[in-house]
Short mmCIF file of C-alpha atoms in Angstrom, two decimals:
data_model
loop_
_atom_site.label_atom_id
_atom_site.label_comp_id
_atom_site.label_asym_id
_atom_site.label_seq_id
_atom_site.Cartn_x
_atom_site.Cartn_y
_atom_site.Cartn_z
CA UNK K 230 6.17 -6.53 -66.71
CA UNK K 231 2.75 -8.15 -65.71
CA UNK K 232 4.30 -11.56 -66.89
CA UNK K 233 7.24 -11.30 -64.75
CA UNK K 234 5.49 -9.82 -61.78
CA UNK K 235 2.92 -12.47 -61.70
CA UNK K 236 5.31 -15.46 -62.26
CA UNK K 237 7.66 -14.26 -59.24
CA UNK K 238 4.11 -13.91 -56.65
CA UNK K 239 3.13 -17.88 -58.24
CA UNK K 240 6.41 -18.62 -57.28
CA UNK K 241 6.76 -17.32 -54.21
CA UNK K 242 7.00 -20.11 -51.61
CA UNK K 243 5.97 -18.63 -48.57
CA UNK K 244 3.98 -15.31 -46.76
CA UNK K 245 7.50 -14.24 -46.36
CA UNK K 246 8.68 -14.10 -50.01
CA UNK K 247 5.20 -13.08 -50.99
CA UNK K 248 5.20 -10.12 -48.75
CA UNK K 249 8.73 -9.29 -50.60
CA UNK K 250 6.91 -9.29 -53.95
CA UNK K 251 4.33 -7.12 -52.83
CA UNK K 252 7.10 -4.44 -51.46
CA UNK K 253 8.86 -4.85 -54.77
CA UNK K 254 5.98 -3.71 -56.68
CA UNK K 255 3.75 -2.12 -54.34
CA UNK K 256 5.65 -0.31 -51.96
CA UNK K 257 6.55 3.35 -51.64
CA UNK K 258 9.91 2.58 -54.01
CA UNK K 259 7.95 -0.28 -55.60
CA UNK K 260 7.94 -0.66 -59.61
CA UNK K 261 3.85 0.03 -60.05
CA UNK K 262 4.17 3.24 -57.51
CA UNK K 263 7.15 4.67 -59.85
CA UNK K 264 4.99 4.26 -62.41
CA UNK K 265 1.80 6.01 -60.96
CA UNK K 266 4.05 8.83 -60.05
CA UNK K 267 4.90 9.33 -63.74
CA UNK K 268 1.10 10.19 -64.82
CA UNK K 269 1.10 13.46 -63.65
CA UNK K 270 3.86 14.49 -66.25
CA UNK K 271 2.29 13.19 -69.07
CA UNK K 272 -0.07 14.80 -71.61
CA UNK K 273 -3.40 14.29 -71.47
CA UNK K 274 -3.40 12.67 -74.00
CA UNK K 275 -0.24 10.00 -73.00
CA UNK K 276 -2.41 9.71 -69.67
CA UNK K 277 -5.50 8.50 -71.88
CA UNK K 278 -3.29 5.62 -73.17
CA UNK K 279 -1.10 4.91 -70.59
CA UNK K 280 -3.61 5.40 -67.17
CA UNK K 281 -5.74 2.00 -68.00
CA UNK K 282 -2.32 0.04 -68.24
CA UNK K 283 -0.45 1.09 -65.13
CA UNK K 284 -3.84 0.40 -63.12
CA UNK K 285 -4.62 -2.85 -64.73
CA UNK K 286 -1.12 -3.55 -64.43
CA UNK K 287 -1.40 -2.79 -60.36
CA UNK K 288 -5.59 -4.67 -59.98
CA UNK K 289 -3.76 -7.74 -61.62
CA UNK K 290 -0.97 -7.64 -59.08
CA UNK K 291 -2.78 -7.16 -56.51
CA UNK K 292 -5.28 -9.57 -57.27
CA UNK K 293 -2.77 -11.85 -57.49
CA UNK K 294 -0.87 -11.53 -54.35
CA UNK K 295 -4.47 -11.83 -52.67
CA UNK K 296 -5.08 -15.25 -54.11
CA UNK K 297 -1.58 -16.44 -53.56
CA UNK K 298 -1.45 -15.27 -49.83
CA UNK K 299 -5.00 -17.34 -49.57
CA UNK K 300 -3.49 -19.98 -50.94
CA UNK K 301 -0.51 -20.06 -48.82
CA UNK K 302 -2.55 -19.46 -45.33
CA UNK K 303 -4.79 -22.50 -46.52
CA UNK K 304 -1.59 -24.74 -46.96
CA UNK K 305 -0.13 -23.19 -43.40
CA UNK K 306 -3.24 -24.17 -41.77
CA UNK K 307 -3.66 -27.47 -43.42
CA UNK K 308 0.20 -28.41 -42.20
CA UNK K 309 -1.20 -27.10 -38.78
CA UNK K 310 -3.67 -29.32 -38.55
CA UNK K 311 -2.07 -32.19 -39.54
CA UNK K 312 0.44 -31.69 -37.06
CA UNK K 313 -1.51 -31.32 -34.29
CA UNK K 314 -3.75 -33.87 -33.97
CA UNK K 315 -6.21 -34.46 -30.75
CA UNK K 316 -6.56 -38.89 -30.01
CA UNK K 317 -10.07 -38.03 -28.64
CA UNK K 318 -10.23 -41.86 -27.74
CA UNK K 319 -7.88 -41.09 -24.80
CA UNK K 320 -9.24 -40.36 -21.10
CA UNK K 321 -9.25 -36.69 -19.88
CA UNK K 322 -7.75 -35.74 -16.81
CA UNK K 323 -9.93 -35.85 -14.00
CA UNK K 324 -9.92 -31.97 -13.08
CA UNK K 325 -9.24 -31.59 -9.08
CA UNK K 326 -12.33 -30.69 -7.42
CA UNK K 327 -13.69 -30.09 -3.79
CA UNK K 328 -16.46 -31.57 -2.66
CA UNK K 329 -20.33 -30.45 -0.43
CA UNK K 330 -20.32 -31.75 2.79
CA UNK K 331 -22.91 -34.16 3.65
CA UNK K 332 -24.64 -31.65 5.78
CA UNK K 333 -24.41 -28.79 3.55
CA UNK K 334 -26.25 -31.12 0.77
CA UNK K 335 -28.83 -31.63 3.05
CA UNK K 336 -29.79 -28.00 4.17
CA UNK K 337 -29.61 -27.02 0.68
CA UNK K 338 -32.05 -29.75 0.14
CA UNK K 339 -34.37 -28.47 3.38
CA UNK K 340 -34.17 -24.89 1.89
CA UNK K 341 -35.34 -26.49 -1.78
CA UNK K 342 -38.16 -28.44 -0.48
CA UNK K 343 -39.41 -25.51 1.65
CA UNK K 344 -39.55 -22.96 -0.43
CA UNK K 345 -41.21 -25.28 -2.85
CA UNK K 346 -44.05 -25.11 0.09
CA UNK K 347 -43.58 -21.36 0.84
CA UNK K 348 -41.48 -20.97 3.86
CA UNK K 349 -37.89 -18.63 4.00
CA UNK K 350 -35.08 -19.39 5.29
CA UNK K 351 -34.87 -17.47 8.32
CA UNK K 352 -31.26 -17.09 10.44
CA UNK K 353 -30.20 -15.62 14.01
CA UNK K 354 -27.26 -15.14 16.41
CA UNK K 355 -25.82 -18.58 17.45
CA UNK K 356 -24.76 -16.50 21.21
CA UNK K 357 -27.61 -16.02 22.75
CA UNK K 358 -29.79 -14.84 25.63
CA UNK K 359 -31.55 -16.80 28.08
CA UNK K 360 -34.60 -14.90 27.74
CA UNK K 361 -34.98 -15.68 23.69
CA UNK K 362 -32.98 -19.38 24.27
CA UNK K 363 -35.23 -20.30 27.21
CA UNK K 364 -37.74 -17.98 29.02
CA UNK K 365 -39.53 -16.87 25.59
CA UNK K 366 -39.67 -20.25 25.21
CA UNK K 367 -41.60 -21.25 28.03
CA UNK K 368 -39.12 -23.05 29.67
CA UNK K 369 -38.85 -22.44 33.08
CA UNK K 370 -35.92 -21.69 35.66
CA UNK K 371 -35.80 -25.69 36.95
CA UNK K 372 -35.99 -27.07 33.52
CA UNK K 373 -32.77 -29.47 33.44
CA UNK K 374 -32.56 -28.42 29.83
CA UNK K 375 -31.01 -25.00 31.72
CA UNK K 376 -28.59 -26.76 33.86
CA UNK K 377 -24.98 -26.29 33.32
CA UNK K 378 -24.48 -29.89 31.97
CA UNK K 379 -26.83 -29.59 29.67
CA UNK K 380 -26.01 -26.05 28.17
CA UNK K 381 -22.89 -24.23 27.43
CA UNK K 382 -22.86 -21.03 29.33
CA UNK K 383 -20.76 -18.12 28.63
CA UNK K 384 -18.41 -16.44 31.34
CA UNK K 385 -19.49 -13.05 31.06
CA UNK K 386 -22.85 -14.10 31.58
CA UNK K 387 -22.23 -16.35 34.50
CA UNK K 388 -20.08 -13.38 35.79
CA UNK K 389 -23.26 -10.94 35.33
CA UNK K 390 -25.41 -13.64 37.08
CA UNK K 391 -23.30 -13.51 40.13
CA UNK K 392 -23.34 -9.76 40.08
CA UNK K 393 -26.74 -9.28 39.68
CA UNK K 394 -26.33 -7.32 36.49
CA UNK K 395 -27.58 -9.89 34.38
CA UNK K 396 -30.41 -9.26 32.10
CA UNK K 397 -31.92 -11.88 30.40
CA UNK K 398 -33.45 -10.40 27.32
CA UNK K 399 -30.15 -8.62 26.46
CA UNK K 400 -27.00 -10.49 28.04
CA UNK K 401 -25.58 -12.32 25.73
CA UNK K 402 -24.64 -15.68 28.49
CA UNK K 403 -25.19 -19.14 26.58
CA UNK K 404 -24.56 -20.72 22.98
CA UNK K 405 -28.40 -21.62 21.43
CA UNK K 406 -29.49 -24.83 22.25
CA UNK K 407 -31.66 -24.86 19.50
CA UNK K 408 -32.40 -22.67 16.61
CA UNK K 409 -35.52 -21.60 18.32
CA UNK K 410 -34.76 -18.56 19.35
CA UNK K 411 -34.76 -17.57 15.27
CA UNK K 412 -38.54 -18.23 15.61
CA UNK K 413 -39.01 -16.15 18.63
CA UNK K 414 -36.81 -13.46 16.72
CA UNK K 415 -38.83 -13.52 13.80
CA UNK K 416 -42.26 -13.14 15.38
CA UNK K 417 -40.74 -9.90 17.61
CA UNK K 418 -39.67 -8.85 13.96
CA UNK K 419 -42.24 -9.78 11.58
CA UNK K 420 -46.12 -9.39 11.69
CA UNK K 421 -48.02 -12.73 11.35
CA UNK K 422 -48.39 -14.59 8.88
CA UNK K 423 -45.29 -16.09 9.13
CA UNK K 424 -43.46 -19.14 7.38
CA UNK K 425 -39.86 -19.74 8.17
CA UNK K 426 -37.80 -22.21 8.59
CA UNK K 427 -34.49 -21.69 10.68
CA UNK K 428 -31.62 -23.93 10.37
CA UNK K 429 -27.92 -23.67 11.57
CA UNK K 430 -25.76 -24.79 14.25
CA UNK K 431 -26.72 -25.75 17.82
CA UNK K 432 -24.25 -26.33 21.25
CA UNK K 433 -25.11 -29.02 23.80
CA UNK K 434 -23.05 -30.44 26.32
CA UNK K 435 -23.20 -34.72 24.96
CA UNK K 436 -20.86 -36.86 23.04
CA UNK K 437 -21.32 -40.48 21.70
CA UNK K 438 -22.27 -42.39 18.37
CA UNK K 439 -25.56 -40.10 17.93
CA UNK K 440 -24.85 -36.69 19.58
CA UNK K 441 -21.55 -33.88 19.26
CA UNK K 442 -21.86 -31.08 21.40
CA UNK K 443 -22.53 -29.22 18.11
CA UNK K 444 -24.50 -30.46 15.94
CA UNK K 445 -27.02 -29.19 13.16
CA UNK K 446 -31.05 -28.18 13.18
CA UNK K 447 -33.64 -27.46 10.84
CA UNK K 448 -36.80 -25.76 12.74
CA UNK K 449 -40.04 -24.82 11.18
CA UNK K 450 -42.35 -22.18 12.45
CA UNK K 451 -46.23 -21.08 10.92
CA UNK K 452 -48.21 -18.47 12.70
CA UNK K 453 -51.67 -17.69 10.96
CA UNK K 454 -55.20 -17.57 11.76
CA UNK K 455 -56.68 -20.80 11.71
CA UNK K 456 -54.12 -23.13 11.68
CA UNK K 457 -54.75 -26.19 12.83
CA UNK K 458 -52.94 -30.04 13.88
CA UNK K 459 -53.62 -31.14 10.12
CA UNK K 460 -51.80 -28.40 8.61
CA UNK K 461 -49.17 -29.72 10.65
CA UNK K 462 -49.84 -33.34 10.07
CA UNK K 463 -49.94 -32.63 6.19
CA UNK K 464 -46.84 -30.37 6.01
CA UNK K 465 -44.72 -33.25 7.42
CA UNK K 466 -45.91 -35.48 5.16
CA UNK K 467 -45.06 -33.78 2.44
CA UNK K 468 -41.67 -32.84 3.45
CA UNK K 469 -40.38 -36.38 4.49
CA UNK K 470 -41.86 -37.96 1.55
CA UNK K 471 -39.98 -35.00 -0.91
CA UNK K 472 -36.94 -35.35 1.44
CA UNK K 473 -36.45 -39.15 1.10
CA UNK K 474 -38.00 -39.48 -2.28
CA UNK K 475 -40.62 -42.07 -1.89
CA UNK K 476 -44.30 -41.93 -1.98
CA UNK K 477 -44.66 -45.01 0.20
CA UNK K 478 -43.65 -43.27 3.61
CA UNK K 479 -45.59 -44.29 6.15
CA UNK K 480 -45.71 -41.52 9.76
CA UNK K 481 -46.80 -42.66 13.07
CA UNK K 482 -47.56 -39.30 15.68
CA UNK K 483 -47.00 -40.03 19.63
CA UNK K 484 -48.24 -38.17 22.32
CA UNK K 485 -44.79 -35.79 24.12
CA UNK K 486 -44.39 -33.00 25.85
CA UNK K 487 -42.38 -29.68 25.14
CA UNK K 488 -42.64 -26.87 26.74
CA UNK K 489 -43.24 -24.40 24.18
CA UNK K 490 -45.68 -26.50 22.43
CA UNK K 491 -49.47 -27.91 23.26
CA UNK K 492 -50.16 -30.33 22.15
CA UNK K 493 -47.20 -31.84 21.36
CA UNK K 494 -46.30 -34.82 19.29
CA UNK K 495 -43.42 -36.76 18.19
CA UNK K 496 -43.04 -37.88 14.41
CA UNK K 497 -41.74 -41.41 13.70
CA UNK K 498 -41.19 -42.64 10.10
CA UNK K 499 -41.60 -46.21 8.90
CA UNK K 500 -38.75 -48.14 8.01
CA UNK K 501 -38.31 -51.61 6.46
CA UNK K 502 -34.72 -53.84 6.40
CA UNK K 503 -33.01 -54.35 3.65
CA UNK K 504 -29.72 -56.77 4.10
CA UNK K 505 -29.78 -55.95 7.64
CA UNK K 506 -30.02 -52.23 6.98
CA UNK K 507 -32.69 -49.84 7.94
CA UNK K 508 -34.41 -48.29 5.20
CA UNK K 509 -37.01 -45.14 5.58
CA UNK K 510 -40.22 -46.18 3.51
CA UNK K 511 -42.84 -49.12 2.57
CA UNK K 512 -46.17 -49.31 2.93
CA UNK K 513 -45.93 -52.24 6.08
CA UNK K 514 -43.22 -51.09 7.76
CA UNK K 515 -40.73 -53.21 9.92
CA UNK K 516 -40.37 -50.63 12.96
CA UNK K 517 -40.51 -46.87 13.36
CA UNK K 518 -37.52 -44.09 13.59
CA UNK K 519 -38.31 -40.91 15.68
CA UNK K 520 -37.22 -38.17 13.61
CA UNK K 521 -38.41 -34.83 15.07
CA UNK K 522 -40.67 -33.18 17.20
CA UNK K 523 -43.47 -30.98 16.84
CA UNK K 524 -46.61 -29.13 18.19
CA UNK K 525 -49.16 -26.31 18.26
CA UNK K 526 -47.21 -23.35 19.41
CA UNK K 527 -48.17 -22.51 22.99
CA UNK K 528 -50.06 -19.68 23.81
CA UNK K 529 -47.90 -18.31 26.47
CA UNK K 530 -44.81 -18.29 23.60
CA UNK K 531 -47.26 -16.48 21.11
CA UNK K 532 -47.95 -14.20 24.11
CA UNK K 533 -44.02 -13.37 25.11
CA UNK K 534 -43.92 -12.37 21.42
CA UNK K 535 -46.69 -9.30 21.58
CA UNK K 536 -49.25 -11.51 19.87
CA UNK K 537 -52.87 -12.63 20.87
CA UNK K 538 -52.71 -16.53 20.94
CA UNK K 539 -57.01 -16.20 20.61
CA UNK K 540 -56.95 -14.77 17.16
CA UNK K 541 -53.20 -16.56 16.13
CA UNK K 542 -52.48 -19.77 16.06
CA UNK K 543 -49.33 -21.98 14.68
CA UNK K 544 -47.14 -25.31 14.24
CA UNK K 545 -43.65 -25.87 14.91
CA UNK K 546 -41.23 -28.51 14.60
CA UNK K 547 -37.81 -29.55 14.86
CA UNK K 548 -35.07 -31.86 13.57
CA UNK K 549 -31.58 -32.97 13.59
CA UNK K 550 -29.94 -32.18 9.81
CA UNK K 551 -26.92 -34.84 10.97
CA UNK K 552 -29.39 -37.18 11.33
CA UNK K 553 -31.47 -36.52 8.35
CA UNK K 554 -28.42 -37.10 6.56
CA UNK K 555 -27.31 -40.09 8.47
CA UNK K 556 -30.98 -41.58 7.65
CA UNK K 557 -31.01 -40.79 3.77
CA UNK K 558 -27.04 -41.47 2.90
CA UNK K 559 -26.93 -45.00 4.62
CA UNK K 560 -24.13 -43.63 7.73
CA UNK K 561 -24.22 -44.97 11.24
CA UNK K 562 -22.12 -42.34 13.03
CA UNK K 563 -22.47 -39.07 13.96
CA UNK K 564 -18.83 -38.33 14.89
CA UNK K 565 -17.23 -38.43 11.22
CA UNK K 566 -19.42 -35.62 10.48
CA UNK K 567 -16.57 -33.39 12.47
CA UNK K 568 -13.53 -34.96 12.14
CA UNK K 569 -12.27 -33.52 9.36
CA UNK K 570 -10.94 -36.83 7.54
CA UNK K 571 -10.86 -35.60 3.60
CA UNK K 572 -11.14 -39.74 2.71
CA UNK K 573 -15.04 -39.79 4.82
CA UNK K 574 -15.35 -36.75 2.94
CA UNK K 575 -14.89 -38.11 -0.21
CA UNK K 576 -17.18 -40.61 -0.15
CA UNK K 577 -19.64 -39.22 1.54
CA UNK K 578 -19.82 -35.92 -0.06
CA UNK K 579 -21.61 -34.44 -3.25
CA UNK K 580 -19.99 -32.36 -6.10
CA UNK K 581 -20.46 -28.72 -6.39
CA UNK K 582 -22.77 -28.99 -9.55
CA UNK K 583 -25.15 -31.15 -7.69
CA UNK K 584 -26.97 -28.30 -6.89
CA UNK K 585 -30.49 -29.54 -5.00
CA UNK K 586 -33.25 -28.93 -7.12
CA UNK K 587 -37.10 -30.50 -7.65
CA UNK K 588 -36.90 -30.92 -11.00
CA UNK K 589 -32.86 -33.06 -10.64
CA UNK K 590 -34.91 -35.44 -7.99
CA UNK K 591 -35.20 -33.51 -4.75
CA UNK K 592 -39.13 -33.99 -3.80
CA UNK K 593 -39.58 -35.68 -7.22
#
């Protein structure tokens, strides 16, 4: 019986047949079980001589439709493999894939280089008031920054102007001009010191090559004791040389005038032609680039925020992101920013794993 049994699992030329075998012998009817069942009616001592048989009769079949059904699974998986064979000299399919807006790249950039200095990211209502837009601000009522070509005002606060119900710290009558109203926010909301920076969208009334009525702005804000013009001076150093990754930028600070800053002073960076292209950086520049302004913060804007300007002191400045990117990426208009066309987009823009970081090159 062990002969036959183990010459029909040898033969057995599949799982299928195998599996047969097994039933044949091994299952509830099977030819081993019948004979299991019969050593309870034999003598003891029938059961002494005829126990170790059955059961090396059934470990023998067993064992043998084990190593047949690994041989079998090999031989399945070996047929497999051959059959489905991978050219791994072939191209993969470029998987579809969005891409980061030129814009978005850069404020993730901003954030990066920031933090790296200790500032948060700070954020505020882009409807505003003309108390935190302007007043809070130091900007006065005949500044032409408050005239209706300049700024875009909102008709329920124009209505509440002409019915004298208007109230500047809490009508909501203009879109922001600039994010500074984030700074005046903060400093109503948070006890000094503070380091923020605040960008975001910003509305004003002026379209050509250079300027959409919205556009984008990074703003930077310390208040501490003891803070002086070189903090300032040093700060935007180090952020223009992280932003445009060169150690050979070269700043130049002019005299200006802003309202909520004194002294004030404007920051142009260095450039140099390349092929008839402007390049930011070298050490003997070819001709300068205003890129922001900055200042001390004025005393009257520390004082509209519940703060003694004798014993706190601070530095702000201000930038366009558009034109930060415009400057770094090599693109001379500001308009494709905003017209939607996926082919500028494409070209311009950055894949989603090229996530900003110091250590990938940002403010290497």
């Amino acid at each position: 019986m062990r002969e036959h049994m183990l010459a029909a699992i040898a033969a057995a030329s599949g799982l299928d047949a195998l599996e047969a075998c097994r039933v044949e012998a091994l299952g509830k009817q099977g030819t081993i079980t019948a004979l299991l069942k019969t050593l309870g009616k034999m003598t003891p001592d029938e059961r002494l001589v005829q126990g170790p048989l059955i059961q090396g009769l059934r470990e023998a079949v067993a064992n043998g439709i084990a190593e047949r059904k690994a041989t079998l699974e090999r031989a399945a998986l070996d047929a497999r493999l051959a059959s489905e064979t991978l050219d791994m000299t072939l191209p993969a399919d470029a998987p579809v894939s969005g891409t980061i807006h030129p814009v978005s790249q850069v404020m993730d950039e901003l954030a990066e280089i920031f933090a790296d200095l200790g500032f948060a990211v700070a954020t505020g209502p882009e409807i505003e008031t003309d108390w935190h837009n302007f007043s809070a601000l130091n900007i006065p009522e005949t500044h032409p920054a408050r005239a209706m070509h300049d700024t875009f005002y909102l008709q329920q606060g124009i209505d509440a102007k002409a019915a004298g119900t208007a109230d500047e710290k809490t009508t909501f009558s203009l879109l922001r001009t600039h994010t500074s109203p984030v700074q005046i926010r903060t400093m109503l909301s948070q006890k000094p010191p503070i380091r923020i920076i605040a960008p975001g969208r910003t509305y004003r009334s002026d379209s050509d090559a250079t300027h959409t009525p919205m556009f984008h702005q990074v703003e930077g804000l310390v208040i501490d004791k003891g803070i002086t013009l070189g903090h300032l001076k040093w700060t935007l150093e180090t952020f223009v040389k992280a932003f445009f990754e060169r150690d050979d930028i070269v700043l130049r600070m002019r005299p200006s005038y802003f309202p909520f800053t004194e002294p004030s002073v404007e920051i142009d960076v260095g450039y140099t032609l390349v092929k008839g292209k402007r390049v930011v950086g070298g050490a003997e520049p070819d001709g300068w680039l205003e890129i922001l302004g900055s200042g001390m913060v004025h005393r009257k804007v520390i004082e509209a925020c519940g703060l003694d300007p004798d014993e706190w002191q601070g530095f702000a400045f201000g930038c366009g992101i558009d034109r930060l990117a415009m400057l770094k990426y090599g693109m001379d208009d500001l308009r494709p920013f905003f017209d939607g066309d996926i082919r500028w987009l494409k070209h311009y823009g950055f894949s989603s794993l090229d996530v900003p970081t110091l250590s990938a090159g940002v403010g290497a």
